[in-house]
Amino acid sequence: MESSRRKPTIKHIAEAAGVHPSTVSRALNGLPESRIPQETVDRIHKAAAELRYEPNPWAQSLRTKRAMMIGMAIPRFTDYVLAQMFEAAQIRAMKFGYHTLTAGAEVGGVDNVAIKGLIDRRIDGLILATAKIHDQYLPEIERRGVPFVLLNRKSADYPGVTGDDEVGGYLATRHLIDQGHTRIGHISGPTDVSTALNRACGYRRAMAEANLPVHSELIQQGTFDADSAGRAAANLLNLPVRPTAIFAVNDISALAAMSVARQCGLTIPEDLAVVGYNDSEVSSLLPIPLTSVRVSLQEMGSAAVDLLLALMNGETVESVVKAPQLIPRQSSVLSRS
Amino acid sequence: MESSRRKPTIKHIAEAAGVHPSTVSRALNGLPESRIPQETVDRIHKAAAELRYEPNPWAQSLRTKRAMMIGMAIPRFTDYVLAQMFEAAQIRAMKFGYHTLTAGAEVGGVDNVAIKGLIDRRIDGLILATAKIHDQYLPEIERRGVPFVLLNRKSADYPGVTGDDEVGGYLATRHLIDQGHTRIGHISGPTDVSTALNRACGYRRAMAEANLPVHSELIQQGTFDADSAGRAAANLLNLPVRPTAIFAVNDISALAAMSVARQCGLTIPEDLAVVGYNDSEVSSLLPIPLTSVRVSLQEMGSAAVDLLLALMNGETVESVVKAPQLIPRQSSVLSRS
DNA sequence: TATATTAGCGCAAACGATTGTGCAGGATAG
DNA sequence: CTATCCTGCACAATCGTTTGCGCTAATATA
């Protein structure tokens, strides 16, 4: 009995309500200055509801040049930190009627490709959670006129949202110093990622402040993952004079370090104190709960959306820096016995 | 010096190449039967490249009614299992030129709303990783004519990709029985999620096969998360006759169970053997590495995309079931001493 | 009563692509 | 030498909305 299988358009509504399509558009979009009597508006709404009308977003976007869509470039979703931020961002964006289109930056080989793909889909704005420090493509994106903000990556030139990694690194290291440690190793992250770099800076500042020397072998580089961190930890533990504490650039590195330490017959925290970063879900569930630095990833994700929307709105915006907080747990605190 | 700030359109290219817009379209889309001499095609491509032309996807979609976009409804991205599947799906989809539009199902309160939002954005197909078992909205989606497949959720009526949870549950339980355990507890998952239910079925089958009684108190319900699983574990461990082994519906539940067990002064695996499910990243890094059931989440994500594309292609498809595999580790195996 | 104002809505031109149809002109056939 | 065919492209309609403009009739003002 249904009159037609096709999706109803504004034209069908117009017919049903006995008005012109343009009137339907105005009525549905409800611009205040287009003075249409309430009675007509109601009639149109009724017709729209009956026909189960839904606007065609392609036509809308084509006409208005806005897609109500923001892109998020994220290297991996399996990374707890990134997933958390993405999820919060998506929820926040949807509050304002925006959908999120994602591109794993790894997808397509080069970051460029995936991001280009995103932009080609005509998004209204972009959140980059993937930008390495020396990014040749940031200017390129800027050139294309797409508003964007950085997330979890610091840049002097572009606005973004970050945690205060320097302070976080400082807090972690300072905590270990306060526990009486003097030889403190650091498992760092990739050198082209600002978060990792800043955490290392904080580490150095805390050490310097306490007049503790930082020999180069005390900093072993990893790449945020268990394998590399395990090797870095092994290097630290095999030093002639073994460090008694390790500050790892993230929790997974800390986990790997603890795993290696156990294999060396060391007990935690007596022989080795460990501090991680990001306070991921498992940290508190471990047999020896992990001390970690927490910064609200949800808040960062939300803030990135807010920042982007402001930017898209033509406002001048400033970068947001979220303060971190140390969550001391057993992995770095000797139980007073 | 740039002639125009606006995005170049097919019309500009036509002008530059001295042909009609329609010819440009045909040349760029390269249909074989539209016989355009190579020389002209080259000229058009050159002009397009010089003007840095990029097709407007809105106009394309409006005309062709295809968006080259598939939607994924996923409850949470912070869940390792879902994130893994999503990531693989996204990579796979992009191989075929499809972007992925996501909606966290929790977003918008009711699943319906978010999914409706997705569909309204005019996607070409939908992957549902969120469908509960008795889903009132599956027929609704079907009615709207959007091809869809289920992921990680079983249904008799609709095609989908799942791991063989029943077999997985069986393998896990059978493994514990083989280790000599006779009182084996199970921390289950939500009753309206097919994966959880099927794992419990596998548990029961293994128990029955070994003529082991399953008293109702041996199955304690959780909801996939640490808190509920912790309570469930406590219930199990406080039974008059304590089980000597626990099969948990997922790794996080297993972790929580181990954590509670330690608080009770039990050692693992001597006093309590534990098996989890999904073999998440941390399982092998734990001080006592966790025995778990692995099914390739990447393969499942990819398979869902393949299934969906086939469906969109009008092919008749059949559900895919991936076989699981037990990864025995120290948490359930007594070291032979 | 004549004129100015305004409310209410229709007209038609975009937006940028795709695609069925058709028209020249050269090649081939009869 | 004419009829036919094919090649290589141009024309124009269309997808579903939005929106500047302008028309008609009713009301307000002089």
mmCIF file of C-alpha atoms in Angstrom, chain B:
data_model
loop_
_atom_site.group_PDB
_atom_site.id
_atom_site.type_symbol
_atom_site.label_atom_id
_atom_site.label_comp_id
_atom_site.label_asym_id
_atom_site.label_seq_id
_atom_site.Cartn_x
_atom_site.Cartn_y
_atom_site.Cartn_z
ATOM 1 C CA MET B 1 48.986 34.808 -8.201
ATOM 2 C CA GLU B 2 46.643 31.922 -7.830
ATOM 3 C CA SER B 3 43.750 32.322 -10.145
ATOM 4 C CA SER B 4 41.139 31.370 -7.603
ATOM 5 C CA ARG B 5 40.918 30.409 -3.966
ATOM 6 C CA ARG B 6 37.998 28.089 -4.484
ATOM 7 C CA LYS B 7 38.319 24.382 -4.957
ATOM 8 C CA PRO B 8 38.670 23.428 -8.584
ATOM 9 C CA THR B 9 35.728 21.564 -10.013
ATOM 10 C CA ILE B 10 35.350 19.315 -12.931
ATOM 11 C CA LYS B 11 34.232 22.373 -14.856
ATOM 12 C CA HIS B 12 37.548 24.108 -14.383
ATOM 13 C CA ILE B 13 39.370 21.091 -15.621
ATOM 14 C CA ALA B 14 37.109 20.896 -18.619
ATOM 15 C CA GLU B 15 37.942 24.464 -19.438
ATOM 16 C CA ALA B 16 41.649 23.902 -18.989
ATOM 17 C CA ALA B 17 41.655 20.810 -21.132
ATOM 18 C CA GLY B 18 39.324 22.259 -23.691
ATOM 19 C CA VAL B 19 36.626 19.638 -23.364
ATOM 20 C CA HIS B 20 33.184 19.283 -21.864
ATOM 21 C CA PRO B 21 32.757 18.500 -18.149
ATOM 22 C CA SER B 22 31.108 15.211 -18.946
ATOM 23 C CA THR B 23 34.164 14.156 -20.846
ATOM 24 C CA VAL B 24 36.292 14.969 -17.853
ATOM 25 C CA SER B 25 34.124 12.822 -15.645
ATOM 26 C CA ARG B 26 34.358 9.899 -18.029
ATOM 27 C CA ALA B 27 38.073 10.300 -18.459
ATOM 28 C CA LEU B 28 38.764 10.432 -14.745
ATOM 29 C CA ASN B 29 36.499 7.551 -13.897
ATOM 30 C CA GLY B 30 38.074 5.638 -16.719
ATOM 31 C CA LEU B 31 35.149 3.546 -17.786
ATOM 32 C CA PRO B 32 36.460 1.218 -20.496
ATOM 33 C CA GLU B 33 33.453 1.467 -22.811
ATOM 34 C CA SER B 34 33.514 5.222 -22.994
ATOM 35 C CA ARG B 35 36.012 5.377 -25.778
ATOM 36 C CA ILE B 36 38.096 8.428 -25.263
ATOM 37 C CA PRO B 37 41.435 8.479 -27.034
ATOM 38 C CA GLN B 38 44.428 8.139 -24.800
ATOM 39 C CA GLU B 39 45.710 11.503 -25.839
ATOM 40 C CA THR B 40 42.632 13.279 -24.513
ATOM 41 C CA VAL B 41 42.629 11.261 -21.319
ATOM 42 C CA ASP B 42 46.210 12.233 -20.683
ATOM 43 C CA ARG B 43 45.496 15.864 -21.300
ATOM 44 C CA ILE B 44 42.623 15.769 -18.837
ATOM 45 C CA HIS B 45 44.648 13.996 -16.211
ATOM 46 C CA LYS B 46 47.388 16.521 -16.596
ATOM 47 C CA ALA B 47 45.000 19.406 -16.171
ATOM 48 C CA ALA B 48 43.455 17.744 -13.124
ATOM 49 C CA ALA B 49 46.822 17.239 -11.531
ATOM 50 C CA GLU B 50 47.911 20.780 -12.212
ATOM 51 C CA LEU B 51 44.784 22.254 -10.707
ATOM 52 C CA ARG B 52 45.081 19.833 -7.801
ATOM 53 C CA TYR B 53 41.582 18.711 -8.504
ATOM 54 C CA GLU B 54 39.774 16.552 -6.030
ATOM 55 C CA PRO B 55 36.288 15.259 -6.596
ATOM 56 C CA ASN B 56 33.581 16.545 -4.326
ATOM 57 C CA PRO B 57 32.287 13.477 -2.523
ATOM 58 C CA TRP B 58 28.978 15.119 -1.686
ATOM 59 C CA ALA B 59 28.136 15.749 -5.281
ATOM 60 C CA GLN B 60 29.318 12.288 -6.176
ATOM 61 C CA SER B 61 27.243 10.649 -3.508
ATOM 62 C CA LEU B 62 24.216 12.722 -4.307
ATOM 63 C CA ARG B 63 24.377 11.592 -7.874
ATOM 64 C CA THR B 64 25.492 8.000 -7.520
ATOM 65 C CA LYS B 65 23.747 7.286 -4.227
ATOM 66 C CA ARG B 66 26.836 5.629 -2.891
ATOM 67 C CA ALA B 67 28.975 7.106 -0.175
ATOM 68 C CA MET B 68 31.886 4.690 -0.135
ATOM 69 C CA MET B 69 31.382 4.666 3.567
ATOM 70 C CA ILE B 70 30.474 1.931 5.978
ATOM 71 C CA GLY B 71 29.221 2.485 9.460
ATOM 72 C CA MET B 72 30.384 0.679 12.556
ATOM 73 C CA ALA B 73 28.356 0.676 15.710
ATOM 74 C CA ILE B 74 30.593 -0.114 18.625
ATOM 75 C CA PRO B 75 29.716 0.304 22.290
ATOM 76 C CA ARG B 76 33.180 1.218 23.493
ATOM 77 C CA PHE B 77 36.568 1.798 21.973
ATOM 78 C CA THR B 78 38.318 1.437 25.273
ATOM 79 C CA ASP B 79 37.464 -2.230 25.242
ATOM 80 C CA TYR B 80 40.508 -3.993 23.900
ATOM 81 C CA VAL B 81 38.485 -6.595 22.060
ATOM 82 C CA LEU B 82 36.287 -4.124 20.257
ATOM 83 C CA ALA B 83 39.114 -1.747 19.490
ATOM 84 C CA GLN B 84 41.137 -4.535 17.944
ATOM 85 C CA MET B 85 38.265 -5.611 15.743
ATOM 86 C CA PHE B 86 37.465 -2.080 14.746
ATOM 87 C CA GLU B 87 41.006 -1.291 13.826
ATOM 88 C CA ALA B 88 41.278 -4.328 11.618
ATOM 89 C CA ALA B 89 37.938 -3.576 10.029
ATOM 90 C CA GLN B 90 38.929 -0.047 9.272
ATOM 91 C CA ILE B 91 42.154 -1.089 7.641
ATOM 92 C CA ARG B 92 40.376 -3.714 5.615
ATOM 93 C CA ALA B 93 37.633 -1.339 4.512
ATOM 94 C CA MET B 94 40.113 1.235 3.393
ATOM 95 C CA LYS B 95 41.710 -1.352 1.153
ATOM 96 C CA PHE B 96 38.504 -1.258 -0.842
ATOM 97 C CA GLY B 97 38.236 2.491 -0.781
ATOM 98 C CA TYR B 98 35.707 2.640 1.993
ATOM 99 C CA HIS B 99 35.900 4.947 4.961
ATOM 100 C CA THR B 100 34.440 3.995 8.298
ATOM 101 C CA LEU B 101 31.999 6.130 10.152
ATOM 102 C CA THR B 102 31.610 5.142 13.758
ATOM 103 C CA ALA B 103 29.034 5.612 16.406
ATOM 104 C CA GLY B 104 29.580 4.479 19.907
ATOM 105 C CA ALA B 105 26.282 2.871 20.708
ATOM 106 C CA GLU B 106 26.315 4.316 24.176
ATOM 107 C CA VAL B 107 26.443 7.716 22.582
ATOM 108 C CA GLY B 108 23.017 9.217 22.488
ATOM 109 C CA GLY B 109 21.697 7.061 25.248
ATOM 110 C CA VAL B 110 19.870 4.424 23.336
ATOM 111 C CA ASP B 111 21.616 2.349 20.714
ATOM 112 C CA ASN B 112 18.821 3.169 18.370
ATOM 113 C CA VAL B 113 19.603 6.818 18.324
ATOM 114 C CA ALA B 114 23.238 6.503 17.436
ATOM 115 C CA ILE B 115 22.623 3.912 14.790
ATOM 116 C CA LYS B 116 19.821 5.948 13.345
ATOM 117 C CA GLY B 117 22.266 8.813 13.213
ATOM 118 C CA LEU B 118 24.685 6.632 11.329
ATOM 119 C CA ILE B 119 22.114 5.526 8.817
ATOM 120 C CA ASP B 120 20.911 9.047 8.334
ATOM 121 C CA ARG B 121 24.393 9.963 7.278
ATOM 122 C CA ARG B 122 23.734 7.618 4.416
ATOM 123 C CA ILE B 123 26.211 4.873 4.791
ATOM 124 C CA ASP B 124 26.344 2.025 2.331
ATOM 125 C CA GLY B 125 26.450 -0.690 4.933
ATOM 126 C CA LEU B 126 26.643 -1.279 8.619
ATOM 127 C CA ILE B 127 28.661 -3.447 10.948
ATOM 128 C CA LEU B 128 26.991 -3.968 14.272
ATOM 129 C CA ALA B 129 29.349 -4.948 17.032
ATOM 130 C CA THR B 130 26.862 -3.927 19.616
ATOM 131 C CA ALA B 131 23.667 -5.864 19.076
ATOM 132 C CA LYS B 132 22.319 -7.467 22.166
ATOM 133 C CA ILE B 133 20.573 -10.765 21.647
ATOM 134 C CA HIS B 134 16.957 -9.744 21.556
ATOM 135 C CA ASP B 135 17.216 -6.790 19.359
ATOM 136 C CA GLN B 136 14.135 -4.926 18.505
ATOM 137 C CA TYR B 137 15.962 -2.702 16.113
ATOM 138 C CA LEU B 138 17.473 -5.214 13.757
ATOM 139 C CA PRO B 139 14.237 -5.521 11.789
ATOM 140 C CA GLU B 140 13.981 -1.754 11.847
ATOM 141 C CA ILE B 141 17.388 -1.437 10.248
ATOM 142 C CA GLU B 142 16.469 -4.085 7.750
ATOM 143 C CA ARG B 143 13.331 -2.184 6.901
ATOM 144 C CA ARG B 144 15.390 0.839 6.025
ATOM 145 C CA GLY B 145 17.225 -1.169 3.451
ATOM 146 C CA VAL B 146 20.710 -0.844 4.868
ATOM 147 C CA PRO B 147 22.790 -3.995 4.445
ATOM 148 C CA PHE B 148 24.350 -5.014 7.711
ATOM 149 C CA VAL B 149 26.298 -7.764 9.409
ATOM 150 C CA LEU B 150 26.795 -8.574 13.044
ATOM 151 C CA LEU B 151 30.218 -8.736 14.596
ATOM 152 C CA ASN B 152 30.949 -10.693 17.709
ATOM 153 C CA ARG B 153 27.256 -11.265 18.248
ATOM 154 C CA LYS B 154 25.382 -14.312 17.109
ATOM 155 C CA SER B 155 21.966 -14.327 15.554
ATOM 156 C CA ALA B 156 20.026 -16.988 13.777
ATOM 157 C CA ASP B 157 18.348 -14.490 11.518
ATOM 158 C CA TYR B 158 21.166 -12.311 10.306
ATOM 159 C CA PRO B 159 24.640 -12.980 8.951
ATOM 160 C CA GLY B 160 27.618 -12.163 11.074
ATOM 161 C CA VAL B 161 31.104 -13.003 12.225
ATOM 162 C CA THR B 162 31.746 -14.603 15.566
ATOM 163 C CA GLY B 163 34.362 -16.579 17.328
ATOM 164 C CA ASP B 164 33.234 -20.016 18.336
ATOM 165 C CA ASP B 165 32.579 -19.103 21.912
ATOM 166 C CA GLU B 166 31.022 -22.397 22.794
ATOM 167 C CA VAL B 167 34.135 -24.235 21.721
ATOM 168 C CA GLY B 168 36.260 -21.607 23.417
ATOM 169 C CA GLY B 169 34.447 -22.124 26.689
ATOM 170 C CA TYR B 170 34.772 -25.843 26.237
ATOM 171 C CA LEU B 171 38.500 -25.660 25.556
ATOM 172 C CA ALA B 172 39.135 -23.522 28.592
ATOM 173 C CA THR B 173 37.143 -25.743 30.911
ATOM 174 C CA ARG B 174 38.462 -28.938 29.410
ATOM 175 C CA HIS B 175 41.965 -27.656 29.956
ATOM 176 C CA LEU B 176 41.243 -27.124 33.641
ATOM 177 C CA ILE B 177 39.717 -30.577 33.913
ATOM 178 C CA ASP B 178 42.776 -32.056 32.269
ATOM 179 C CA GLN B 179 44.856 -30.369 34.940
ATOM 180 C CA GLY B 180 42.966 -32.431 37.490
ATOM 181 C CA HIS B 181 40.456 -29.898 38.712
ATOM 182 C CA THR B 182 36.967 -31.051 39.584
ATOM 183 C CA ARG B 183 35.424 -28.016 41.216
ATOM 184 C CA ILE B 184 35.619 -25.353 38.571
ATOM 185 C CA GLY B 185 33.888 -22.031 38.938
ATOM 186 C CA HIS B 186 32.820 -19.763 36.126
ATOM 187 C CA ILE B 187 32.602 -15.994 36.130
ATOM 188 C CA SER B 188 30.078 -15.328 33.423
ATOM 189 C CA GLY B 189 29.047 -12.242 31.506
ATOM 190 C CA PRO B 190 25.801 -10.415 30.829
ATOM 191 C CA THR B 191 22.944 -12.766 30.024
ATOM 192 C CA ASP B 192 21.893 -10.838 26.973
ATOM 193 C CA VAL B 193 25.219 -11.085 25.202
ATOM 194 C CA SER B 194 25.616 -14.131 23.037
ATOM 195 C CA THR B 195 29.376 -14.443 23.432
ATOM 196 C CA ALA B 196 29.089 -14.684 27.178
ATOM 197 C CA LEU B 197 26.225 -17.121 26.974
ATOM 198 C CA ASN B 198 27.999 -19.395 24.572
ATOM 199 C CA ARG B 199 31.151 -19.471 26.632
ATOM 200 C CA ALA B 200 29.035 -20.583 29.545
ATOM 201 C CA CYS B 201 27.503 -23.280 27.356
ATOM 202 C CA GLY B 202 30.939 -24.563 26.489
ATOM 203 C CA TYR B 203 31.793 -24.614 30.166
ATOM 204 C CA ARG B 204 28.707 -26.685 30.928
ATOM 205 C CA ARG B 205 29.376 -29.093 28.102
ATOM 206 C CA ALA B 206 32.912 -29.763 29.262
ATOM 207 C CA MET B 207 31.734 -30.259 32.829
ATOM 208 C CA ALA B 208 28.937 -32.576 31.772
ATOM 209 C CA GLU B 209 31.248 -34.552 29.553
ATOM 210 C CA ALA B 210 33.501 -35.157 32.542
ATOM 211 C CA ASN B 211 30.530 -36.008 34.731
ATOM 212 C CA LEU B 212 31.244 -33.080 36.978
ATOM 213 C CA PRO B 213 28.239 -31.490 38.651
ATOM 214 C CA VAL B 214 27.585 -27.842 38.040
ATOM 215 C CA HIS B 215 25.877 -26.401 41.065
ATOM 216 C CA SER B 216 24.302 -23.065 40.399
ATOM 217 C CA GLU B 217 26.602 -21.306 42.842
ATOM 218 C CA LEU B 218 29.555 -22.323 40.689
ATOM 219 C CA ILE B 219 28.469 -19.839 38.064
ATOM 220 C CA GLN B 220 28.666 -16.257 39.241
ATOM 221 C CA GLN B 221 27.565 -13.544 36.928
ATOM 222 C CA GLY B 222 29.642 -10.505 36.098
ATOM 223 C CA THR B 223 29.389 -7.890 33.412
ATOM 224 C CA PHE B 224 32.752 -8.122 31.653
ATOM 225 C CA ASP B 225 34.326 -5.533 33.942
ATOM 226 C CA ALA B 226 36.744 -5.678 36.851
ATOM 227 C CA ASP B 227 34.363 -4.579 39.584
ATOM 228 C CA SER B 228 31.609 -7.064 38.931
ATOM 229 C CA ALA B 229 34.104 -9.823 38.264
ATOM 230 C CA GLY B 230 35.824 -9.089 41.546
ATOM 231 C CA ARG B 231 32.569 -9.540 43.390
ATOM 232 C CA ALA B 232 31.813 -12.696 41.467
ATOM 233 C CA ALA B 233 35.233 -14.060 42.312
ATOM 234 C CA ALA B 234 34.740 -13.246 45.981
ATOM 235 C CA ASN B 235 31.469 -15.150 45.927
ATOM 236 C CA LEU B 236 33.201 -18.164 44.434
ATOM 237 C CA LEU B 237 36.076 -18.104 46.879
ATOM 238 C CA ASN B 238 33.752 -17.803 49.860
ATOM 239 C CA LEU B 239 31.838 -20.938 49.002
ATOM 240 C CA PRO B 240 31.831 -23.635 51.691
ATOM 241 C CA VAL B 241 33.747 -25.825 49.328
ATOM 242 C CA ARG B 242 36.019 -23.511 47.428
ATOM 243 C CA PRO B 243 36.561 -24.152 43.717
ATOM 244 C CA THR B 244 40.178 -24.864 42.783
ATOM 245 C CA ALA B 245 39.887 -23.311 39.373
ATOM 246 C CA ILE B 246 38.042 -20.463 37.692
ATOM 247 C CA PHE B 247 37.225 -19.923 34.074
ATOM 248 C CA ALA B 248 36.490 -16.251 33.531
ATOM 249 C CA VAL B 249 34.503 -14.923 30.627
ATOM 250 C CA ASN B 250 37.242 -12.485 29.670
ATOM 251 C CA ASP B 251 40.744 -11.480 30.660
ATOM 252 C CA ILE B 252 39.806 -8.476 32.708
ATOM 253 C CA SER B 253 37.511 -10.666 34.771
ATOM 254 C CA ALA B 254 40.314 -13.152 35.167
ATOM 255 C CA LEU B 255 42.631 -10.395 36.302
ATOM 256 C CA ALA B 256 40.122 -9.250 38.859
ATOM 257 C CA ALA B 257 39.699 -12.806 40.072
ATOM 258 C CA MET B 258 43.436 -13.208 40.490
ATOM 259 C CA SER B 259 43.580 -9.946 42.355
ATOM 260 C CA VAL B 260 40.862 -11.047 44.770
ATOM 261 C CA ALA B 261 42.442 -14.455 45.189
ATOM 262 C CA ARG B 262 45.714 -12.897 46.224
ATOM 263 C CA GLN B 263 43.909 -10.758 48.749
ATOM 264 C CA CYS B 264 42.515 -13.974 50.193
ATOM 265 C CA GLY B 265 46.038 -15.256 50.552
ATOM 266 C CA LEU B 266 45.743 -17.779 47.779
ATOM 267 C CA THR B 267 48.610 -18.418 45.429
ATOM 268 C CA ILE B 268 48.197 -18.979 41.730
ATOM 269 C CA PRO B 269 48.164 -21.498 40.216
ATOM 270 C CA GLU B 270 48.742 -23.753 43.256
ATOM 271 C CA ASP B 271 45.630 -22.796 45.216
ATOM 272 C CA LEU B 272 43.631 -21.494 42.332
ATOM 273 C CA ALA B 273 44.006 -21.959 38.596
ATOM 274 C CA VAL B 274 42.627 -19.229 36.366
ATOM 275 C CA VAL B 275 41.794 -19.093 32.686
ATOM 276 C CA GLY B 276 40.669 -15.993 30.844
ATOM 277 C CA TYR B 277 39.381 -15.238 27.394
ATOM 278 C CA ASN B 278 40.644 -13.146 24.473
ATOM 279 C CA ASP B 279 44.344 -13.253 25.183
ATOM 280 C CA SER B 280 44.706 -9.520 25.577
ATOM 281 C CA GLU B 281 48.038 -7.824 25.370
ATOM 282 C CA VAL B 282 48.873 -7.797 29.051
ATOM 283 C CA SER B 283 48.126 -11.462 29.634
ATOM 284 C CA SER B 284 51.617 -12.576 28.833
ATOM 285 C CA LEU B 285 53.251 -9.711 30.697
ATOM 286 C CA LEU B 286 51.730 -10.499 34.045
ATOM 287 C CA PRO B 287 53.951 -11.814 36.829
ATOM 288 C CA ILE B 288 51.956 -14.979 36.484
ATOM 289 C CA PRO B 289 51.120 -15.046 32.806
ATOM 290 C CA LEU B 290 47.464 -15.744 32.184
ATOM 291 C CA THR B 291 46.152 -18.760 30.339
ATOM 292 C CA SER B 292 43.623 -17.491 27.845
ATOM 293 C CA VAL B 293 41.569 -18.404 24.828
ATOM 294 C CA ARG B 294 42.597 -16.641 21.694
ATOM 295 C CA VAL B 295 40.587 -15.958 18.620
ATOM 296 C CA SER B 296 42.049 -13.599 16.110
ATOM 297 C CA LEU B 297 40.177 -10.367 16.589
ATOM 298 C CA GLN B 298 41.847 -8.884 13.554
ATOM 299 C CA GLU B 299 40.603 -11.690 11.403
ATOM 300 C CA MET B 300 37.137 -11.206 12.752
ATOM 301 C CA GLY B 301 37.174 -7.511 11.980
ATOM 302 C CA SER B 302 38.440 -8.101 8.469
ATOM 303 C CA ALA B 303 35.973 -10.885 7.889
ATOM 304 C CA ALA B 304 33.103 -8.654 8.905
ATOM 305 C CA VAL B 305 34.084 -6.159 6.248
ATOM 306 C CA ASP B 306 34.414 -8.858 3.615
ATOM 307 C CA LEU B 307 31.047 -10.244 4.561
ATOM 308 C CA LEU B 308 29.442 -6.844 4.420
ATOM 309 C CA LEU B 309 30.946 -5.976 1.063
ATOM 310 C CA ALA B 310 29.702 -9.254 -0.344
ATOM 311 C CA LEU B 311 26.271 -8.530 1.035
ATOM 312 C CA MET B 312 26.301 -5.058 -0.434
ATOM 313 C CA ASN B 313 27.268 -6.668 -3.686
ATOM 314 C CA GLY B 314 24.047 -8.599 -3.630
ATOM 315 C CA GLU B 315 25.692 -11.933 -2.988
ATOM 316 C CA THR B 316 24.116 -14.374 -0.617
ATOM 317 C CA VAL B 317 26.397 -14.747 2.335
ATOM 318 C CA GLU B 318 26.846 -17.093 5.208
ATOM 319 C CA SER B 319 27.942 -16.353 8.701
ATOM 320 C CA VAL B 320 31.570 -16.874 9.565
ATOM 321 C CA VAL B 321 32.689 -18.633 12.704
ATOM 322 C CA LYS B 322 36.318 -18.410 13.718
ATOM 323 C CA ALA B 323 37.863 -21.251 15.665
ATOM 324 C CA PRO B 324 39.437 -20.359 18.999
ATOM 325 C CA GLN B 325 42.670 -21.645 20.403
ATOM 326 C CA LEU B 326 43.812 -22.160 23.977
ATOM 327 C CA ILE B 327 47.043 -20.497 25.037
ATOM 328 C CA PRO B 328 48.167 -22.291 28.196
ATOM 329 C CA ARG B 329 50.295 -20.262 30.566
ATOM 330 C CA GLN B 330 51.401 -20.339 34.120
ATOM 331 C CA SER B 331 48.144 -19.214 35.703
ATOM 332 C CA SER B 332 46.637 -22.635 35.171
ATOM 333 C CA VAL B 333 49.593 -24.950 34.830
ATOM 334 C CA LEU B 334 51.556 -26.254 37.814
ATOM 335 C CA SER B 335 55.213 -26.044 37.077
ATOM 336 C CA ARG B 336 56.485 -29.614 37.266
ATOM 337 C CA SER B 337 58.837 -29.590 40.200
#
